[in-house]
Short mmCIF file of C-alpha atoms and ligand atoms in Angstrom, two decimals:
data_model
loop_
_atom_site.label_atom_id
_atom_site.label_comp_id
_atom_site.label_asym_id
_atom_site.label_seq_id
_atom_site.Cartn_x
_atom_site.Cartn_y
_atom_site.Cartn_z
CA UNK A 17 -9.83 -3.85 -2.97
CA UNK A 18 -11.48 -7.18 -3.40
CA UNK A 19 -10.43 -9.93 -0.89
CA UNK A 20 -9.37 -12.96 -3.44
CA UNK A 21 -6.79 -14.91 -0.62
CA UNK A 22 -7.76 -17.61 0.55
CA UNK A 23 -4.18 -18.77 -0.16
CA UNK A 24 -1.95 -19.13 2.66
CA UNK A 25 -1.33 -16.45 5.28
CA UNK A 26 1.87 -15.11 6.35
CA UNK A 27 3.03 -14.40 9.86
CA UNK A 28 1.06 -11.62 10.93
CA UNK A 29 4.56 -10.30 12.68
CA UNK A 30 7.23 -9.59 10.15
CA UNK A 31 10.02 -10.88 12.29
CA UNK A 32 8.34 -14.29 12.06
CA UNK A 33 8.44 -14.36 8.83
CA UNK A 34 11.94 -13.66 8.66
CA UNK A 35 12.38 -16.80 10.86
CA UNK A 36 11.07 -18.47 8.23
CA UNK A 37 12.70 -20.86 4.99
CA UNK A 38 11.72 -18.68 1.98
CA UNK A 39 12.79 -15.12 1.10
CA UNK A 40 10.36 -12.65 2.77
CA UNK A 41 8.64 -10.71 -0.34
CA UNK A 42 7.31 -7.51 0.38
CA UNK A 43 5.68 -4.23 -1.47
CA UNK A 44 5.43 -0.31 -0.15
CA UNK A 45 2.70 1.45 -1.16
CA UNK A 46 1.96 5.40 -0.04
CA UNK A 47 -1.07 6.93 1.15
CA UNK A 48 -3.51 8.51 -1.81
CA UNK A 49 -3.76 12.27 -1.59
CA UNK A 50 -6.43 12.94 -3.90
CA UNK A 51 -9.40 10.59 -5.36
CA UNK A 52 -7.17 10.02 -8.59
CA UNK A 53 -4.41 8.36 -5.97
CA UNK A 54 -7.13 6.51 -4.37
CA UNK A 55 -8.21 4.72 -7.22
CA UNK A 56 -4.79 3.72 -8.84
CA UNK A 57 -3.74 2.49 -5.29
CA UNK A 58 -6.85 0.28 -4.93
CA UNK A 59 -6.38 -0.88 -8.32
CA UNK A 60 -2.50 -1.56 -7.88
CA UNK A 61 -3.52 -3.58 -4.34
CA UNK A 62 -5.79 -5.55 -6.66
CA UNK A 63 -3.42 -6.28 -8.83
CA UNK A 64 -0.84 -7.54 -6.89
CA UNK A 65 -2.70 -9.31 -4.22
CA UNK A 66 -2.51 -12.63 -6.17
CA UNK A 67 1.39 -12.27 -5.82
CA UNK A 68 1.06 -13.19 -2.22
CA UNK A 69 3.74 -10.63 -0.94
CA UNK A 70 4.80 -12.00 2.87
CA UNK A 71 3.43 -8.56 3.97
CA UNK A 72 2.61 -4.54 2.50
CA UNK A 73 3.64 -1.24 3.65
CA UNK A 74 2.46 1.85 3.87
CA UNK A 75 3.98 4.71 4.18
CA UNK A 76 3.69 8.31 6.24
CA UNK A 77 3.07 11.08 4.58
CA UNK A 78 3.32 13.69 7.57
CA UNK A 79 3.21 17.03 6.30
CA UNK A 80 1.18 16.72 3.21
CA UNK A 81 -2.68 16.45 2.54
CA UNK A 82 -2.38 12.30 3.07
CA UNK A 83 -1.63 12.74 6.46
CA UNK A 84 -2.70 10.75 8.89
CA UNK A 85 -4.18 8.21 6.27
CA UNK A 86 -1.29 5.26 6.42
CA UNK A 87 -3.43 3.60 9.66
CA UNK A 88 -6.23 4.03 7.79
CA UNK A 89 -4.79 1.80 4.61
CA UNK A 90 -2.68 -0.02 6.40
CA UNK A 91 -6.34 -1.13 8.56
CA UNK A 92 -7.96 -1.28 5.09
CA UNK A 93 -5.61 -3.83 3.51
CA UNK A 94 -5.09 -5.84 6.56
CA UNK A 95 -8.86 -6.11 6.54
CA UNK A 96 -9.65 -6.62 2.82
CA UNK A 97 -6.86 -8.96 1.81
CA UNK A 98 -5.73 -10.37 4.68
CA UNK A 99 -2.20 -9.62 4.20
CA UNK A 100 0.01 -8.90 6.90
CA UNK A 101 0.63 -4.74 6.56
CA UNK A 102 3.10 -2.79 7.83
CA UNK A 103 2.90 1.37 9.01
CA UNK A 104 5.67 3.04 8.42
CA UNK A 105 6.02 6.02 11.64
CA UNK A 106 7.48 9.16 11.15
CA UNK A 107 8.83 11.54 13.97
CA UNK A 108 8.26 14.59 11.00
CA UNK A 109 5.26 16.44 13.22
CA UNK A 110 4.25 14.66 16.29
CA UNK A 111 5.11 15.45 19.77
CA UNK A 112 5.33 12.46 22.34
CA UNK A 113 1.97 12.59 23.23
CA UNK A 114 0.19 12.86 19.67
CA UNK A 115 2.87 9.72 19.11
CA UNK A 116 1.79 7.85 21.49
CA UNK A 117 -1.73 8.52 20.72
CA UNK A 118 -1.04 7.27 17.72
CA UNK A 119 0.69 4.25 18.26
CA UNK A 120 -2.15 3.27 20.51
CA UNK A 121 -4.49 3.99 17.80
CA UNK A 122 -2.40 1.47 15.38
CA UNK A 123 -2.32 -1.10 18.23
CA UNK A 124 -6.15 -1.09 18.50
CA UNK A 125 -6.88 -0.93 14.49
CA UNK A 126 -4.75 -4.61 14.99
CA UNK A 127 -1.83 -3.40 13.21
CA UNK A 128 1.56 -5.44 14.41
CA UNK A 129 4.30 -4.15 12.80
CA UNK A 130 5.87 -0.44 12.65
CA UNK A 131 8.70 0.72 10.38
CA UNK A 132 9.82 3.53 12.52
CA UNK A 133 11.76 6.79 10.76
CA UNK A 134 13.07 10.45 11.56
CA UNK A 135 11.19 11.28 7.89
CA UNK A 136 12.73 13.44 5.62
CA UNK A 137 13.83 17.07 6.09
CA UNK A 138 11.74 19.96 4.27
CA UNK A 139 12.79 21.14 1.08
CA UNK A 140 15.75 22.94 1.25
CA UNK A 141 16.03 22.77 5.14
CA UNK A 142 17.51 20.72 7.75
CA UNK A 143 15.00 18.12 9.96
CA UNK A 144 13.77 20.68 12.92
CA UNK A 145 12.49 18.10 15.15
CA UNK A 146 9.11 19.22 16.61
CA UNK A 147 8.38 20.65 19.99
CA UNK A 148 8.53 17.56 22.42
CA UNK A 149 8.86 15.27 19.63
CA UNK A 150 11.98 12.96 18.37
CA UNK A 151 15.86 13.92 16.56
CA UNK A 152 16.57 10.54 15.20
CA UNK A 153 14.51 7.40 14.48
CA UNK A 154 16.59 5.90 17.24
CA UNK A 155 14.84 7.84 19.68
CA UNK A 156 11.42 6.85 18.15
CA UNK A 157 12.24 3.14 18.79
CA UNK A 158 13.59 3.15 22.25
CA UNK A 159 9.97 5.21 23.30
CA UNK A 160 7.89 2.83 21.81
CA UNK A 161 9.97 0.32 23.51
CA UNK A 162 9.59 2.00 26.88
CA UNK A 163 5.86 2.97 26.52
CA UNK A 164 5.55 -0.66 26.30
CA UNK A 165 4.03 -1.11 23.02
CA UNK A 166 4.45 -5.04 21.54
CA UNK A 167 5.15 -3.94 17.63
CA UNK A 168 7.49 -5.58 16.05
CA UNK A 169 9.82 -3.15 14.57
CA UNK A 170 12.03 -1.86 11.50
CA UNK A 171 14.35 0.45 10.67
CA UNK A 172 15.70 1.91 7.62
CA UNK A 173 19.08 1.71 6.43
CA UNK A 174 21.46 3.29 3.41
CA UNK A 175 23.86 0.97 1.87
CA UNK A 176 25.56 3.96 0.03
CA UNK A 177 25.07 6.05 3.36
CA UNK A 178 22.31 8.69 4.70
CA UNK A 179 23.15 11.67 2.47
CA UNK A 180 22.98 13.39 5.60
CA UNK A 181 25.74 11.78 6.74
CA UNK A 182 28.92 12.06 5.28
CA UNK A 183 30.54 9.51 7.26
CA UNK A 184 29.72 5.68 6.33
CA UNK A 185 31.23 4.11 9.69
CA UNK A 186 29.18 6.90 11.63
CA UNK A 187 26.33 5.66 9.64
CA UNK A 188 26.29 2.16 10.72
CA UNK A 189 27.10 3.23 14.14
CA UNK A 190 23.21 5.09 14.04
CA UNK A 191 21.86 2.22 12.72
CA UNK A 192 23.47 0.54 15.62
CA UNK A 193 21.71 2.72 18.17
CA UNK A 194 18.27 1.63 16.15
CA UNK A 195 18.91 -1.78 16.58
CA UNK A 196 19.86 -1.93 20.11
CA UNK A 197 17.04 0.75 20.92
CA UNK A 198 14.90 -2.03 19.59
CA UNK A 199 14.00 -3.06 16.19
CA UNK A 200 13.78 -6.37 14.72
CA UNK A 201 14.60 -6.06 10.96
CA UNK A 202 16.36 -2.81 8.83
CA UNK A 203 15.18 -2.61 5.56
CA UNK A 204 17.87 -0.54 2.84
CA UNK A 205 16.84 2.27 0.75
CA UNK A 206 16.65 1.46 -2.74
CA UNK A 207 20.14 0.39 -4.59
CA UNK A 208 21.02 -0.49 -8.26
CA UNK A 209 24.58 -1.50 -7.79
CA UNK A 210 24.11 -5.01 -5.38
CA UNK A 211 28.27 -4.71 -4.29
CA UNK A 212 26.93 -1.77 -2.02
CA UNK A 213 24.22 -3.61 -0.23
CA UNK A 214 26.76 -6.77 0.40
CA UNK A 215 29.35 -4.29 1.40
CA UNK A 216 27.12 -2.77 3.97
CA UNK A 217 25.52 -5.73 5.18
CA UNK A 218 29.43 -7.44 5.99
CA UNK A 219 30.14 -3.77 7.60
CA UNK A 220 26.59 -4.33 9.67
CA UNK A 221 27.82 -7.52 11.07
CA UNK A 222 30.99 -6.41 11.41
CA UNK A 223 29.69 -3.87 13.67
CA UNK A 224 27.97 -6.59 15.77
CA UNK A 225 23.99 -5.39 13.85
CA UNK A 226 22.66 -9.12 13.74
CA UNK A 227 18.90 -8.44 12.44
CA UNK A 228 17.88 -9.32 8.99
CA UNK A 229 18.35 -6.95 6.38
CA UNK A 230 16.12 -6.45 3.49
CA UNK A 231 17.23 -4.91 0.39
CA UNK A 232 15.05 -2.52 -1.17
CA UNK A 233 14.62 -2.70 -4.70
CA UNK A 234 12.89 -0.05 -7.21
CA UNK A 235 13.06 -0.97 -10.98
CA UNK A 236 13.60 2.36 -12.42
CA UNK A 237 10.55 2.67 -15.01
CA UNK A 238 10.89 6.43 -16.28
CA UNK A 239 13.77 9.03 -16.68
CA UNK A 240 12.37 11.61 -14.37
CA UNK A 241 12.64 9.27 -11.77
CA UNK A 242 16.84 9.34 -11.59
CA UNK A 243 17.13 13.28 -10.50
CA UNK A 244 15.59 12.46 -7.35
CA UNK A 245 17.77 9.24 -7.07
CA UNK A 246 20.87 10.69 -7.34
CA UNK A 247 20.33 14.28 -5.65
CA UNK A 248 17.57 13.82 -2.64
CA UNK A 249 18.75 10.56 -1.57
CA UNK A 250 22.29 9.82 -2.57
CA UNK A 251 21.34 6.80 -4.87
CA UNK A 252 24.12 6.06 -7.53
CA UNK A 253 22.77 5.09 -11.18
CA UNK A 254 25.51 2.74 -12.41
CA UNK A 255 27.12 3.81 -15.65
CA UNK A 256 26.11 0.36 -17.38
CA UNK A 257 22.06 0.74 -16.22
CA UNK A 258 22.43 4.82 -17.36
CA UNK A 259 23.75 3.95 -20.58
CA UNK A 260 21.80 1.54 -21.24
CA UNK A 261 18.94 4.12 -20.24
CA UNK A 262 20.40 6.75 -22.26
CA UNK A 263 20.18 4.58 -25.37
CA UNK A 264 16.60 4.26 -24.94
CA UNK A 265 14.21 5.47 -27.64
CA UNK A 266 10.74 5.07 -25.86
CA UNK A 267 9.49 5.30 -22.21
CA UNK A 268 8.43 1.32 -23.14
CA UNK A 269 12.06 0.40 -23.72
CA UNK A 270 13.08 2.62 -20.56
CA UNK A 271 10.84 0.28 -19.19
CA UNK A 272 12.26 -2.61 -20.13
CA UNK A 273 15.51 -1.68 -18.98
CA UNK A 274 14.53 -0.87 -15.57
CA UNK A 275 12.65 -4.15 -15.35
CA UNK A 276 15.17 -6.58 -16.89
CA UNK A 277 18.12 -4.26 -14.23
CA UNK A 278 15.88 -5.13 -11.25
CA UNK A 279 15.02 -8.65 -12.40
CA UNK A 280 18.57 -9.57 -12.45
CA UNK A 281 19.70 -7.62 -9.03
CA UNK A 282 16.74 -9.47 -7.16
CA UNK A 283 18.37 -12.80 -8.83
CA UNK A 284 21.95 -11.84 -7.60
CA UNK A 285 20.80 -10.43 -4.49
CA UNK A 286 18.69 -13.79 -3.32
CA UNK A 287 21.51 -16.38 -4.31
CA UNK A 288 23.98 -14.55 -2.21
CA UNK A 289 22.01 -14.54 1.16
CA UNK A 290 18.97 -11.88 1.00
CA UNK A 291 16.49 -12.39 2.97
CA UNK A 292 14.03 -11.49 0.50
CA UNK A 293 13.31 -8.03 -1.35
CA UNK A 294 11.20 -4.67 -0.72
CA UNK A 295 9.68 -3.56 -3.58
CA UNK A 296 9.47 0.04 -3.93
CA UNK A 297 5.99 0.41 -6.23
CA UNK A 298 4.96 3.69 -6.18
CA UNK A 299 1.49 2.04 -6.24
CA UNK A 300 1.99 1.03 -9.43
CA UNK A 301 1.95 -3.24 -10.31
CA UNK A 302 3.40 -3.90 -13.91
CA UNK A 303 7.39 -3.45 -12.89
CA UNK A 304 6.82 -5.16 -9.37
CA UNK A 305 4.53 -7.99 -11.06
CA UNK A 306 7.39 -8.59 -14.04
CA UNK A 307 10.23 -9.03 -11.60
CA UNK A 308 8.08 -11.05 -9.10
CA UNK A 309 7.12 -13.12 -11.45
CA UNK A 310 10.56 -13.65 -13.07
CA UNK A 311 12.56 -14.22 -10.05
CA UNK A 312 9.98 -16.90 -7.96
CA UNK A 313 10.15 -18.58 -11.84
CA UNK A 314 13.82 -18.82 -11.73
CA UNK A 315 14.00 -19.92 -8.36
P1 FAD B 414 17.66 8.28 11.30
O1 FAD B 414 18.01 6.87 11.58
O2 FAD B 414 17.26 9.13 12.44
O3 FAD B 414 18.92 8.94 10.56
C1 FAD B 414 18.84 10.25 9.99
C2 FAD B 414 20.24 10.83 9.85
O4 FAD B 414 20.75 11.14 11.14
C3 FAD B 414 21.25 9.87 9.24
O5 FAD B 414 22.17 10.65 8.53
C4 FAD B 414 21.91 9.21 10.45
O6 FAD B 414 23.23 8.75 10.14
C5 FAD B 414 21.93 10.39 11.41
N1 FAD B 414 21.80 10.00 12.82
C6 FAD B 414 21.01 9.03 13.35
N2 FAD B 414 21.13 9.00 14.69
C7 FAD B 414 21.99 10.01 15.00
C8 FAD B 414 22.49 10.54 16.22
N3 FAD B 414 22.13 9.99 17.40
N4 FAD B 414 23.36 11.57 16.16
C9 FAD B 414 23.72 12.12 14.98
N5 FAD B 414 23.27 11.69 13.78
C10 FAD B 414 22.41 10.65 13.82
N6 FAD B 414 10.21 8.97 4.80
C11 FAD B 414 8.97 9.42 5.08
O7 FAD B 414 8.75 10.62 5.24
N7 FAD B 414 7.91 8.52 5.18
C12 FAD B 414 8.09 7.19 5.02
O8 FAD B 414 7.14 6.42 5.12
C13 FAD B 414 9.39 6.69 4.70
N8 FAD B 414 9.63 5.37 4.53
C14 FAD B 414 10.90 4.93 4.31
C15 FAD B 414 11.14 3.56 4.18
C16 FAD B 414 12.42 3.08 3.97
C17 FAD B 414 12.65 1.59 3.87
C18 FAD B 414 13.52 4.00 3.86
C19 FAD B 414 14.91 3.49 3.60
C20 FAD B 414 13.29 5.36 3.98
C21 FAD B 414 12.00 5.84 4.21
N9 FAD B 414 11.72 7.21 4.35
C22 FAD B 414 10.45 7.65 4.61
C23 FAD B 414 12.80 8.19 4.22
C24 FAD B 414 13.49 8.46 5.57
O9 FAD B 414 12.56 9.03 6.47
C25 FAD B 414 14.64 9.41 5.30
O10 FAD B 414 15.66 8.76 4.61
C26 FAD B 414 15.16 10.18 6.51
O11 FAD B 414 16.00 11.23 6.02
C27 FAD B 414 15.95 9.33 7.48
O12 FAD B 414 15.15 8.51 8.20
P2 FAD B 414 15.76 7.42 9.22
O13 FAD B 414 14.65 6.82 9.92
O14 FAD B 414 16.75 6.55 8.55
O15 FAD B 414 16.53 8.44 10.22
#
């Protein structure tokens, strides 16, 4: 990673930078799990740096062989770039103890801000939550809350609902229970269709959740990539984006799609209210750089 800001900084706490004019730009990167993965995330970070995101995440990969590595990169990049970074927490593996171990650990690598999760379920199975550990992310909040631990905090939220849960008003009401255990910002799982993220913010508000609400975006940049959309998380491919997909003769024209989609849901999504956008990369820059770049030009 080489350390080329010596641009502005953002707020080292997230929920600062939510208090602030602009929209809040952000990108998620995951933790390598082999030396290939290393490289291509160290050359993404590179890339991107100069796009001055308002802060980086990293995500938790409990349960695989990156485990254990987002404090590590989220230490690395804070270090490195000076960019305010984000851990994402998951309650996948740990018991109360090895979480609060943990957190501890974050708080003393100088890490401020914590998006705290449940994780996904195995394969196949339902979330078994493990021995003395946490259900629900809700439960993961409220303990770091009562431990006494100073992160700021997000959650996540589903504008077309948890696929878990079949019940969209039930869903709201849990992200209720994460906001009054304690968190200062939700951000959404990814979306193509923006009427679903308005929808669910007026249903948030509605509900009395009064925390900003970042939408997460992820240009869709290959076909493989719409399976696990639509099946693992619940993520609806609008007919218009899948035939325009469909029509597609090369992955570079895919491409373009996916870019030009996400370019002009960022637009939408900003002039009605957002308070800025997540970037899903997949540690990968070209897609995130194109609509970056095209939106703050717009602006
Ligand atoms: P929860 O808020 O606990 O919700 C899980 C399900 O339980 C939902 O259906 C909810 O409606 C229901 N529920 C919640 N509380 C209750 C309750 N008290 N009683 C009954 N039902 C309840 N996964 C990873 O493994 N690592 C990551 O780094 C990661 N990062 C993510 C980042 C973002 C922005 C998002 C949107 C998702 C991320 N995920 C990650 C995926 C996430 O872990 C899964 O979507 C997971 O299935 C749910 O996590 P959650 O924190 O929203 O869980």
């Amino acid at each position: 990673m080489t350390s080329q800001l010596s641009l502005t900084r953002s707020p080292r706490r997230i929920v600062d930078a939510l208090r602030g004019t602009g929209p809040v730009f952000s990108f998620e990167f995951f933790p390598p799990k082999s030396p290939g993965e290393a490289r291509l995330l160290e050359r993404t970070i590179t890339e991107l740096v100069d796009l001055r995101p308002t802060f980086v995440s990293v995500t938790d990969r409990a349960g695989s062989a990156a485990q254990g590595l987002t404090r590590e990169v989220v230490a690395r990049i804070g270090a490195e770039t000076g960019l305010t970074a984000m851990a994402h927490l998951t309650c996948r593996v740990h018991s109360r103890d090895e979480m609060r171990a943990m957190l501890a650990d974050l708080r003393d690598a100088g890490v401020e801000n914590v998006l705290a999760l449940r994780g996904d379920p195995p394969p196949g199975g339902p979330f078994v939550p493990p021995v003395d550990g946490f259900g629900y992310a809700d439960q993961l909040v409220r303990f770091i809350r009562e431990e006494g631990f100073d992160f700021c905090l997000g959650g996540a939220c589903y504008p077309e609902g948890h696929i878990e849960c079949a019940d969209r008003a039930e869903d709201i009401a849990n992200a209720k229970h994460k906001v009054e255990a304690g968190v200062d910002f939700l951000i959404t799982q990814l979306f193509h269709e923006n009427a679903y993220y308005f929808d669910f913010v007026a249903r948030a508000r509605e509900a009395g959740i009064t925390v900003p609400i970042i939408p997460g975006v992820m240009p869709v940049t290959n076909l493989k990539q719409i399976p696990r959309f639509t099946r693992e998380w619940g993520v609806t491919i609008p007919t218009r984006l899948l035939l325009a997909l469909e029509r597609c003769e090369t992955d570079a024209e895919v491409f373009d799609v996916g870019v030009r989609w996400a370019t002009t849901q960022c637009r939408e999504l900003l002039a009605r209210g957002a308070p800025g956008i997540h970037f899903y990369t997949l540690n990968r820059s070209p897609a995130t750089r194109l609509v970056l770049e095209a939106i703050r030009t717009s602006a």
